[in-house]
Amino acid sequence: MSSRWHRAIAELKAQGDAARAAAQRVHDVPSEQRTTAVAIHYVAEADYLRSANTLLHAHLADRRPPRRLPVARVWPFLRDVWKERALSRFGGVWRAIPRDAALARMRSAPSDSLLAAVIDQAEALQASLRGDRNVNRLYESYIPDHQGNPATGRLGVGRTAPTLPGLPDPGHPLNRAFPRSGATGMRVQPGREEEFRQLHTDRFAVHERALAFGDKVLELLIEHRGEGVSPEQGRLRGAGRWVGREQQMVPNRAKWPTRLNGYQGVTLAALGLLVLACTGLPLTFGQRADLLSHYTLLFLAAGVIGCTGIALVGRHGPKLITAPGPRAALPGIAAAALALTLWQGQGPVADYYFAGPYDRYDREYADGCLAASPYRRDAVQATADDGVLTVTPIEGGPTLRLGPAKDGSTHPLRPLDRATRAVLDEYGC
């Protein structure tokens, strides 16, 4: 057995053990961490299923296994969002199920008892996938019959609601989303109850079938690629590393109250003003730097800052307003002061770093070495044209030519000819 196959089989075995441990952890974990444990369970199962399918394909094609088995990446800074996404998508289990092409490759391979068991589990997984896709199509909108017992409307007694034109299937999502003729109930289509129960059973059996498929693939690989010797547990990557570390992965944080009091509202409003002030930074500095021609990038930067600020407020805001009474407004007062400072200070700061040619002349020369000369601020006429600042003294004298004279430039003004250099040397500039 090659070292790469040995490592791949060992990692697959580790993923299978982690998936089982994650399933057990769902029942053992405290209630406040159960949703995190469920998310880890779903993703660990999807990793096991995806890796098993990848190694099986490499085995059937008689190729070397990949250096790294495919596992889902756990987002390092947005684990709350990662968790919600994993819960809403079953951790990606449905996408990891072998499709028809993979099943065809299995059936075209040489006959083998272990491969036959793998094919059986793959077919069971496809049945679960069909159950997930079709179980909701067996529902229909109906018009309850209230003429008899008033409670009969809740028992599914009534007639099927008319369907939308061109959509004769009463289970079509549009027919269920937009019921017609006063339909107020939802039921399983009459006569299809047994089919509904089977699809429902197949759908929720996907977890057991995913583990069974991975186990059969592992047995097949050990037999044909591992010389019948089960390897030691390999390196574990992906969601399986977080089994038993739910609190560390997604810590319990304060929640937003259902209703804000006045002090909490002040803090929330002040945080919003702070985010707004930060959002204006790229636009202010872009205007002073004469970069409005790149308005797309400026607005993109402002949008990124705004979205980041909203995300930070949504995540850490509840912790800032947990103090009782007026103390809940203290973070808001600090945020308002910081927002006012940013709002009033970003303009002057941008003007200082991205000053125009006249302001830079005053700052570098007229207010310094030339303050007592004929080239002081109130004794010259200055014009900027084509990147050259021309300074002519009213009382007479050589004309200064300085550059680069551009709006929004951060480069200092330098002499452009020998006469200008001589005048600046004369006054010690």
Coordinates of C-alpha atoms in Angstrom, one line a residue:
M1 CA 0.0 0.0 0.0
S2 CA 1.4 3.4 -0.9
S3 CA 1.9 6.0 1.8
R4 CA -0.6 8.3 0.2
W5 CA -3.4 5.7 0.3
H6 CA -2.4 4.8 3.8
R7 CA -2.8 8.5 4.9
A8 CA -6.0 9.0 3.0
I9 CA -7.6 5.9 4.5
A10 CA -6.5 6.9 8.0
E11 CA -8.0 10.4 7.5
L12 CA -11.2 8.9 6.2
K13 CA -11.4 6.7 9.3
A14 CA -10.8 9.8 11.5
Q15 CA -13.6 11.6 9.8
G16 CA -16.0 8.7 10.3
D17 CA -15.2 8.6 14.0
A18 CA -15.7 12.4 14.3
A19 CA -19.0 12.2 12.5
R20 CA -20.3 9.6 15.0
A21 CA -18.9 11.5 17.9
A22 CA -20.7 14.6 16.6
A23 CA -24.0 12.7 16.4
Q24 CA -23.7 11.6 19.9
R25 CA -22.6 15.0 21.1
V26 CA -26.0 16.4 20.0
H27 CA -27.7 14.4 22.7
D28 CA -25.1 15.1 25.4
V29 CA -24.4 18.8 25.0
P30 CA -26.2 21.4 27.1
S31 CA -29.3 22.9 25.6
E32 CA -27.8 26.3 25.0
Q33 CA -25.1 24.8 22.8
R34 CA -27.2 22.2 21.0
T35 CA -27.7 24.2 17.8
T36 CA -23.9 24.6 17.5
A37 CA -23.5 20.8 18.0
V38 CA -26.1 20.1 15.4
A39 CA -24.3 22.3 12.9
I40 CA -21.0 20.5 13.6
H41 CA -22.8 17.2 13.2
Y42 CA -24.3 18.1 9.8
V43 CA -21.0 19.4 8.4
A44 CA -18.9 16.5 9.8
E45 CA -21.3 14.0 8.1
A46 CA -21.0 16.0 4.9
D47 CA -17.2 15.9 5.1
Y48 CA -17.3 12.1 5.7
L49 CA -19.6 11.6 2.8
R50 CA -17.7 13.9 0.4
S51 CA -14.3 12.4 1.3
A52 CA -15.6 8.8 0.9
N53 CA -17.0 9.6 -2.5
T54 CA -13.7 11.2 -3.6
L55 CA -11.6 8.3 -2.5
L56 CA -14.0 5.8 -4.1
H57 CA -13.8 7.6 -7.4
A58 CA -9.9 7.6 -7.2
H59 CA -10.0 3.8 -6.4
L60 CA -12.3 3.0 -9.3
A61 CA -10.3 5.1 -11.7
D62 CA -7.1 3.5 -10.3
R63 CA -5.6 6.9 -9.5
R64 CA -3.7 8.2 -6.5
P65 CA -5.8 9.8 -3.8
P66 CA -5.7 13.6 -3.4
R67 CA -3.2 15.0 -0.9
R68 CA -6.0 16.6 1.1
L69 CA -9.5 15.2 1.5
P70 CA -12.3 17.7 0.7
V71 CA -13.7 19.1 3.8
A72 CA -15.8 22.2 4.5
R73 CA -13.9 25.3 5.8
V74 CA -15.0 26.6 9.1
W75 CA -15.1 30.4 8.8
P76 CA -12.7 31.8 11.4
F77 CA -14.3 35.2 12.1
L78 CA -18.0 34.7 11.0
R79 CA -18.8 31.5 12.8
D80 CA -22.3 32.7 13.8
V81 CA -23.1 33.1 10.1
W82 CA -21.3 29.8 9.3
K83 CA -23.5 28.0 11.9
E84 CA -26.8 29.4 10.5
R85 CA -25.7 28.5 7.0
A86 CA -24.8 25.0 8.1
L87 CA -28.2 24.5 9.8
S88 CA -30.2 25.9 6.9
R89 CA -28.4 23.6 4.4
F90 CA -28.0 20.5 6.5
G91 CA -24.3 21.1 6.4
G92 CA -24.1 20.4 2.7
V93 CA -25.1 16.7 3.0
W94 CA -27.5 16.9 0.1
R95 CA -24.8 18.2 -2.3
A96 CA -22.4 15.5 -1.1
I97 CA -24.6 12.6 -2.1
P98 CA -23.3 10.6 -5.1
R99 CA -25.2 11.5 -8.2
D100 CA -26.1 9.3 -11.2
A101 CA -22.7 9.6 -12.9
A102 CA -21.0 8.3 -9.7
L103 CA -23.4 5.5 -9.4
A104 CA -22.9 4.5 -13.0
R105 CA -19.1 4.3 -12.4
M106 CA -19.7 2.0 -9.5
R107 CA -21.9 -0.3 -11.5
S108 CA -19.5 -0.4 -14.4
A109 CA -16.6 -1.5 -12.2
P110 CA -15.8 -5.2 -11.8
S111 CA -18.2 -7.1 -9.6
D112 CA -17.3 -7.3 -5.9
S113 CA -19.3 -8.0 -2.8
L114 CA -18.0 -4.9 -1.0
L115 CA -18.6 -2.7 -4.0
A116 CA -22.2 -4.1 -4.2
A117 CA -22.7 -3.0 -0.6
V118 CA -21.4 0.4 -1.4
I119 CA -23.8 0.6 -4.4
D120 CA -26.7 -0.3 -2.1
Q121 CA -25.9 2.5 0.3
A122 CA -25.5 5.0 -2.6
E123 CA -28.9 4.0 -3.9
A124 CA -30.3 4.5 -0.4
L125 CA -28.7 8.0 -0.3
Q126 CA -30.3 8.8 -3.6
A127 CA -33.6 7.8 -2.2
S128 CA -33.1 10.2 0.6
L129 CA -32.3 12.9 -1.9
R130 CA -35.5 12.2 -3.8
G131 CA -37.4 12.4 -0.5
D132 CA -35.9 15.8 0.2
R133 CA -36.8 17.1 -3.2
N134 CA -40.2 15.7 -3.6
V135 CA -41.8 15.4 -0.1
N136 CA -43.1 19.0 -0.2
R137 CA -44.6 18.4 -3.7
L138 CA -47.2 16.1 -2.1
Y139 CA -48.8 18.9 -0.2
E140 CA -51.6 20.9 -1.7
S141 CA -53.8 23.9 -0.8
Y142 CA -57.4 23.0 -0.1
I143 CA -60.7 24.7 0.8
P144 CA -61.8 23.3 4.2
D145 CA -65.4 22.0 4.6
H146 CA -67.0 23.9 7.5
Q147 CA -70.6 22.9 7.0
G148 CA -70.4 20.0 9.4
N149 CA -68.4 19.9 12.5
P150 CA -66.3 23.1 12.8
A151 CA -63.3 21.1 13.7
T152 CA -63.3 19.1 10.5
G153 CA -61.5 21.9 8.7
R154 CA -58.5 21.0 10.7
L155 CA -58.6 17.4 9.7
G156 CA -57.9 17.9 6.0
V157 CA -61.6 17.5 5.0
G158 CA -62.5 19.7 2.0
R159 CA -61.8 20.0 -1.7
T160 CA -58.6 20.8 -3.6
A161 CA -58.1 24.4 -4.4
P162 CA -58.1 25.4 -8.1
T163 CA -54.6 25.5 -9.6
L164 CA -53.0 28.4 -11.4
P165 CA -53.3 28.5 -15.2
G166 CA -50.7 26.3 -16.9
L167 CA -49.7 24.6 -13.6
P168 CA -52.0 21.6 -13.2
D169 CA -49.9 20.0 -10.4
P170 CA -51.5 21.0 -7.1
G171 CA -48.2 20.4 -5.4
H172 CA -46.3 22.9 -7.5
P173 CA -44.6 25.6 -5.2
L174 CA -46.6 28.4 -6.9
N175 CA -49.9 26.7 -6.3
R176 CA -49.0 26.2 -2.7
A177 CA -47.6 29.8 -2.3
F178 CA -50.6 31.5 -4.0
P179 CA -53.8 29.5 -3.2
R180 CA -56.9 30.4 -5.0
S181 CA -60.7 30.6 -4.3
G182 CA -60.3 31.2 -0.6
A183 CA -58.1 28.1 0.2
T184 CA -56.9 28.4 3.8
G185 CA -55.6 24.9 4.5
M186 CA -52.6 22.8 3.6
R187 CA -52.8 19.0 3.5
V188 CA -51.2 15.9 1.9
Q189 CA -52.8 15.1 -1.4
P190 CA -55.5 12.5 -0.9
G191 CA -54.4 9.0 -1.9
R192 CA -50.7 9.8 -1.6
E193 CA -50.3 9.4 2.1
E194 CA -48.3 6.2 1.9
E195 CA -45.9 7.8 -0.7
F196 CA -45.6 10.9 1.6
R197 CA -44.7 8.7 4.6
Q198 CA -42.0 6.9 2.5
L199 CA -40.5 10.1 1.2
H200 CA -40.5 11.6 4.7
T201 CA -38.8 8.5 6.1
D202 CA -36.2 8.5 3.4
R203 CA -35.5 12.1 3.9
F204 CA -34.7 11.9 7.6
A205 CA -32.8 8.6 7.2
V206 CA -30.0 10.5 5.3
H207 CA -27.8 10.8 8.4
E208 CA -27.7 7.0 9.1
R209 CA -27.2 6.3 5.4
A210 CA -24.4 8.8 5.0
L211 CA -22.5 7.1 7.8
A212 CA -23.3 3.7 6.4
F213 CA -22.0 4.7 2.9
G214 CA -18.8 6.1 4.4
D215 CA -18.3 2.9 6.4
K216 CA -18.7 0.6 3.4
V217 CA -16.3 2.7 1.3
L218 CA -13.8 2.5 4.2
E219 CA -14.1 -1.3 4.3
L220 CA -13.7 -1.4 0.5
L221 CA -10.6 0.7 0.6
I222 CA -9.0 -1.2 3.5
E223 CA -9.6 -4.4 1.6
H224 CA -8.3 -3.4 -1.8
R225 CA -5.9 -0.5 -1.0
G226 CA -4.9 -1.2 2.6
E227 CA -4.1 -4.9 2.3
G228 CA -6.9 -5.8 4.8
V229 CA -5.2 -3.9 7.7
S230 CA -7.1 -1.1 9.3
P231 CA -4.8 1.9 9.8
E232 CA -4.5 4.0 12.9
Q233 CA -6.6 7.1 13.1
G234 CA -5.1 9.8 10.9
R235 CA -5.1 13.6 11.0
L236 CA -8.5 15.2 11.5
R237 CA -9.5 18.3 9.6
G238 CA -12.7 20.3 9.0
A239 CA -15.7 20.4 11.3
G240 CA -14.7 17.2 13.1
R241 CA -12.0 19.1 15.1
W242 CA -14.7 21.1 16.9
V243 CA -16.6 18.2 18.4
G244 CA -16.8 18.9 22.1
R245 CA -15.7 22.5 21.7
E246 CA -19.1 24.1 20.9
Q247 CA -18.7 26.9 23.4
Q248 CA -15.2 27.8 22.1
M249 CA -16.5 27.7 18.5
V250 CA -19.6 29.9 18.9
P251 CA -19.6 31.4 22.4
N252 CA -22.9 32.3 24.1
R253 CA -23.4 36.0 23.6
A254 CA -25.9 38.5 24.8
K255 CA -29.1 38.8 22.6
W256 CA -30.8 41.9 21.5
P257 CA -33.8 42.7 23.8
T258 CA -37.2 42.4 22.2
R259 CA -37.9 46.0 23.1
L260 CA -35.3 48.7 23.7
N261 CA -35.7 51.3 26.4
G262 CA -34.8 54.9 26.0
Y263 CA -31.2 54.6 27.1
Q264 CA -30.6 51.5 25.0
G265 CA -32.1 53.4 22.0
V266 CA -29.6 56.2 22.6
T267 CA -26.7 53.8 22.4
L268 CA -28.0 52.1 19.3
A269 CA -28.6 55.5 17.6
A270 CA -25.1 56.7 18.5
L271 CA -23.5 53.5 17.2
G272 CA -25.4 54.1 13.9
L273 CA -24.0 57.6 13.7
L274 CA -20.5 56.2 14.3
V275 CA -20.9 53.7 11.5
L276 CA -22.2 56.5 9.2
A277 CA -19.2 58.7 10.1
C278 CA -16.8 55.9 9.3
T279 CA -18.5 55.2 6.0
G280 CA -17.9 58.8 4.9
L281 CA -14.1 58.5 5.4
P282 CA -13.3 57.1 1.9
L283 CA -15.6 59.6 0.2
T284 CA -14.1 62.6 2.1
F285 CA -10.4 61.6 1.5
G286 CA -11.2 60.6 -2.1
Q287 CA -12.7 64.0 -2.8
R288 CA -9.7 65.8 -1.3
A289 CA -7.3 63.5 -3.2
D290 CA -9.0 64.3 -6.5
L291 CA -10.0 60.7 -6.9
L292 CA -13.7 61.1 -7.7
S293 CA -13.0 59.7 -11.2
H294 CA -12.6 56.4 -9.3
Y295 CA -16.0 56.7 -7.7
T296 CA -16.7 53.0 -8.0
L297 CA -13.8 52.0 -5.8
L298 CA -14.7 54.8 -3.3
F299 CA -18.3 53.8 -3.0
L300 CA -17.2 50.1 -2.8
A301 CA -14.8 51.0 0.1
A302 CA -17.6 53.0 1.8
G303 CA -20.0 50.0 1.4
V304 CA -17.4 47.6 2.9
I305 CA -16.9 49.9 5.9
G306 CA -20.6 50.3 6.4
C307 CA -21.4 46.6 6.2
T308 CA -18.5 45.8 8.5
G309 CA -19.7 48.4 11.0
I310 CA -23.3 47.1 10.9
A311 CA -22.0 43.5 11.4
L312 CA -19.9 44.6 14.4
V313 CA -22.8 46.5 15.9
G314 CA -25.1 43.5 15.4
R315 CA -22.6 41.2 17.1
H316 CA -21.2 43.3 20.0
G317 CA -24.1 45.8 20.4
P318 CA -26.2 43.6 22.8
K319 CA -23.2 43.4 25.2
L320 CA -22.9 47.2 25.3
I321 CA -26.5 47.8 26.4
T322 CA -26.7 45.2 29.1
A323 CA -26.0 47.7 31.9
P324 CA -29.1 48.7 33.9
G325 CA -30.8 52.1 33.8
P326 CA -28.9 55.2 32.6
R327 CA -25.6 53.3 32.5
A328 CA -26.8 51.7 29.2
A329 CA -26.4 55.1 27.5
L330 CA -22.8 55.5 28.5
P331 CA -21.4 53.6 25.5
G332 CA -23.8 55.6 23.3
I333 CA -22.4 58.9 24.7
A334 CA -18.8 57.7 24.0
A335 CA -19.8 56.6 20.5
A336 CA -21.5 59.9 19.7
A337 CA -18.4 61.8 20.8
L338 CA -16.2 59.7 18.6
A339 CA -18.6 60.0 15.7
L340 CA -18.7 63.8 16.1
T341 CA -14.9 63.9 16.2
L342 CA -14.6 61.8 13.1
W343 CA -17.3 63.8 11.3
Q344 CA -15.7 67.2 12.1
G345 CA -12.1 66.1 11.9
Q346 CA -11.9 64.1 8.7
G347 CA -12.3 67.2 6.5
P348 CA -9.3 69.1 8.0
V349 CA -7.2 66.0 8.2
A350 CA -7.9 65.3 4.5
D351 CA -7.2 68.9 3.6
Y352 CA -3.8 68.8 5.4
Y353 CA -2.6 65.6 3.6
F354 CA -4.1 66.4 0.2
A355 CA -3.7 70.2 0.1
G356 CA -3.9 72.2 -3.2
P357 CA -0.9 73.9 -4.7
Y358 CA -1.7 77.3 -3.1
D359 CA -2.1 75.8 0.4
R360 CA 1.1 73.8 0.0
Y361 CA 3.0 77.0 -1.1
D362 CA 1.8 78.8 2.0
R363 CA 2.7 75.9 4.3
E364 CA 6.1 75.1 2.8
Y365 CA 7.4 78.5 1.8
A366 CA 5.2 81.6 2.5
D367 CA 4.7 80.8 6.2
G368 CA 8.3 79.7 6.6
C369 CA 11.5 80.8 5.0
L370 CA 9.8 83.3 2.7
A371 CA 7.6 85.0 5.3
A372 CA 9.8 88.2 5.5
S373 CA 10.6 88.3 1.7
P374 CA 8.9 89.7 -1.3
Y375 CA 7.5 86.2 -1.9
R376 CA 5.3 86.3 1.3
R377 CA 1.6 85.4 0.9
D378 CA 0.2 89.0 0.5
A379 CA 2.9 90.2 -1.9
V380 CA 2.7 87.7 -4.7
Q381 CA 0.4 86.7 -7.5
A382 CA 0.2 82.9 -8.0
T383 CA -1.3 80.8 -10.8
A384 CA -1.3 77.0 -11.2
D385 CA -1.3 75.7 -14.8
D386 CA -0.3 72.3 -16.2
G387 CA 1.3 71.1 -13.0
V388 CA 3.4 74.3 -12.6
L389 CA 2.8 76.9 -9.8
T390 CA 4.0 80.3 -11.0
V391 CA 4.6 82.8 -8.2
T392 CA 5.3 86.4 -9.3
P393 CA 6.2 89.1 -6.6
I394 CA 4.3 92.3 -6.9
E395 CA 7.3 94.4 -6.0
G396 CA 9.4 92.9 -8.7
G397 CA 11.9 90.1 -8.8
P398 CA 12.5 86.7 -10.3
T399 CA 9.4 84.5 -10.9
L400 CA 9.3 81.2 -9.0
R401 CA 8.3 78.1 -10.9
L402 CA 7.4 75.2 -8.5
G403 CA 5.9 71.8 -9.0
P404 CA 4.2 69.5 -9.1
A405 CA 1.2 71.8 -8.7
K406 CA -1.7 69.3 -8.7
D407 CA -4.9 69.1 -6.6
G408 CA -4.8 66.2 -4.2
S409 CA -1.1 65.6 -4.5
T410 CA 1.0 64.7 -1.5
H411 CA 4.4 65.6 -3.1
P412 CA 6.1 68.8 -1.8
L413 CA 6.7 71.7 -4.2
R414 CA 10.2 71.7 -5.7
P415 CA 11.9 74.3 -7.9
L416 CA 11.7 73.7 -11.6
D417 CA 14.5 76.0 -12.9
R418 CA 17.8 77.5 -11.8
A419 CA 16.3 80.9 -11.1
T420 CA 13.8 79.5 -8.7
R421 CA 16.5 77.4 -7.0
A422 CA 18.7 80.5 -6.6
V423 CA 16.0 82.5 -4.9
L424 CA 15.2 79.7 -2.5
D425 CA 18.9 79.3 -1.7
E426 CA 19.1 83.0 -1.1
Y427 CA 16.4 82.9 1.6
G428 CA 17.6 79.6 3.1
C429 CA 14.8 77.4 1.9

